[in-house]
Amino acid sequence: MIVADWVAIGVVVASLGLGALVGFGKGLKFFTGGIFGFIIGVVICALVGTVFLDVPFVADLLAKLRESWAGIEFLDKVHMDVIIYYVIMFVAVQLLRIILVLIIKAIFESENIVIKIVNRTLGAVLFLIIGVCIALLALKIVGWVGGTTADDLYYSLGGSAFRLDELFKYITALDWPVPPPAESVAFAGLL
């Protein structure tokens, strides 16, 4: 096993431990609040919003809205009706998110022993998923940076028991040759 394998094990253990300590209810509230909640709202509006634009009811409302400023060319150019549509949808998604998270948090923070165990278990799973996603994002960012940074990381992952070199190669979609043995890597002193 190489250093990266131990780091991966550390990330998994730390994520599981922190998730079990915090619990699912508090973890969900944290990861859906603040800037995360704003990003979730934008993503949901972007994904779901276009679906409802073609619904006859919504299309008729937007057409009536456009008629109300028919003489103002600027509002037609910026598609003010679509902007209003997405602002209303964003507010609705945020309200729905807040209500659902509060309900879920209240359920998982109850004093029932079975619920407490489920809360801690799901918290560990939630934090593990988020920890793995952050680690994969870090690998992807290094791949985007490219150059010697990506090459050095790829070659230092060679010989990983968890095949992290193959994971990095897959995530970045770059084609590297087979990494040299771990002894010849610049980071060999860390092994």
PDB file of N, CA, C and O in Angstrom, residues 30 59 76 120 126 137 142 145 149 156:
ATOM      1  N   PHE A  30     -27.000  21.166   7.553  1.00  0.00           N
ATOM      2  CA  PHE A  30     -25.776  21.880   7.217  1.00  0.00           C
ATOM      3  C   PHE A  30     -25.524  21.876   5.711  1.00  0.00           C
ATOM      4  O   PHE A  30     -25.209  22.910   5.125  1.00  0.00           O
ATOM      5  N   ALA A  59     -47.051  28.236 -20.235  1.00  0.00           N
ATOM      6  CA  ALA A  59     -46.828  28.967 -21.489  1.00  0.00           C
ATOM      7  C   ALA A  59     -47.866  30.067 -21.678  1.00  0.00           C
ATOM      8  O   ALA A  59     -47.534  31.174 -22.131  1.00  0.00           O
ATOM      9  N   ASP A  76     -38.636  42.641 -23.769  1.00  0.00           N
ATOM     10  CA  ASP A  76     -38.728  41.497 -24.678  1.00  0.00           C
ATOM     11  C   ASP A  76     -37.352  40.935 -25.002  1.00  0.00           C
ATOM     12  O   ASP A  76     -37.172  39.722 -25.116  1.00  0.00           O
ATOM     13  N   ARG A 120     -27.675   8.196  13.279  1.00  0.00           N
ATOM     14  CA  ARG A 120     -26.204   8.103  13.274  1.00  0.00           C
ATOM     15  C   ARG A 120     -25.712   7.313  12.063  1.00  0.00           C
ATOM     16  O   ARG A 120     -24.718   7.675  11.438  1.00  0.00           O
ATOM     17  N   LEU A 126     -24.132   9.637   4.794  1.00  0.00           N
ATOM     18  CA  LEU A 126     -24.179  10.950   4.144  1.00  0.00           C
ATOM     19  C   LEU A 126     -22.797  11.587   4.099  1.00  0.00           C
ATOM     20  O   LEU A 126     -22.356  12.061   3.045  1.00  0.00           O
ATOM     21  N   LEU A 137     -13.725  15.265  -6.609  1.00  0.00           N
ATOM     22  CA  LEU A 137     -13.647  16.605  -7.178  1.00  0.00           C
ATOM     23  C   LEU A 137     -12.206  17.123  -7.139  1.00  0.00           C
ATOM     24  O   LEU A 137     -11.739  17.753  -8.093  1.00  0.00           O
ATOM     25  N   VAL A 142      -7.279  18.517 -10.185  1.00  0.00           N
ATOM     26  CA  VAL A 142      -5.877  18.286 -10.528  1.00  0.00           C
ATOM     27  C   VAL A 142      -5.760  17.871 -11.992  1.00  0.00           C
ATOM     28  O   VAL A 142      -4.843  18.297 -12.706  1.00  0.00           O
ATOM     29  N   VAL A 145      -6.071  20.981 -14.060  1.00  0.00           N
ATOM     30  CA  VAL A 145      -4.833  21.758 -14.012  1.00  0.00           C
ATOM     31  C   VAL A 145      -3.833  21.176 -14.994  1.00  0.00           C
ATOM     32  O   VAL A 145      -3.178  21.891 -15.739  1.00  0.00           O
ATOM     33  N   THR A 149       1.778  18.744 -12.660  1.00  0.00           N
ATOM     34  CA  THR A 149       1.030  18.461 -11.432  1.00  0.00           C
ATOM     35  C   THR A 149       0.227  17.180 -11.580  1.00  0.00           C
ATOM     36  O   THR A 149       0.276  16.289 -10.727  1.00  0.00           O
ATOM     37  N   SER A 156       2.547   9.093  -8.892  1.00  0.00           N
ATOM     38  CA  SER A 156       2.664   8.769  -7.471  1.00  0.00           C
ATOM     39  C   SER A 156       1.574   7.809  -7.014  1.00  0.00           C
ATOM     40  O   SER A 156       1.721   7.151  -5.995  1.00  0.00           O
TER      41      SER A 156
END
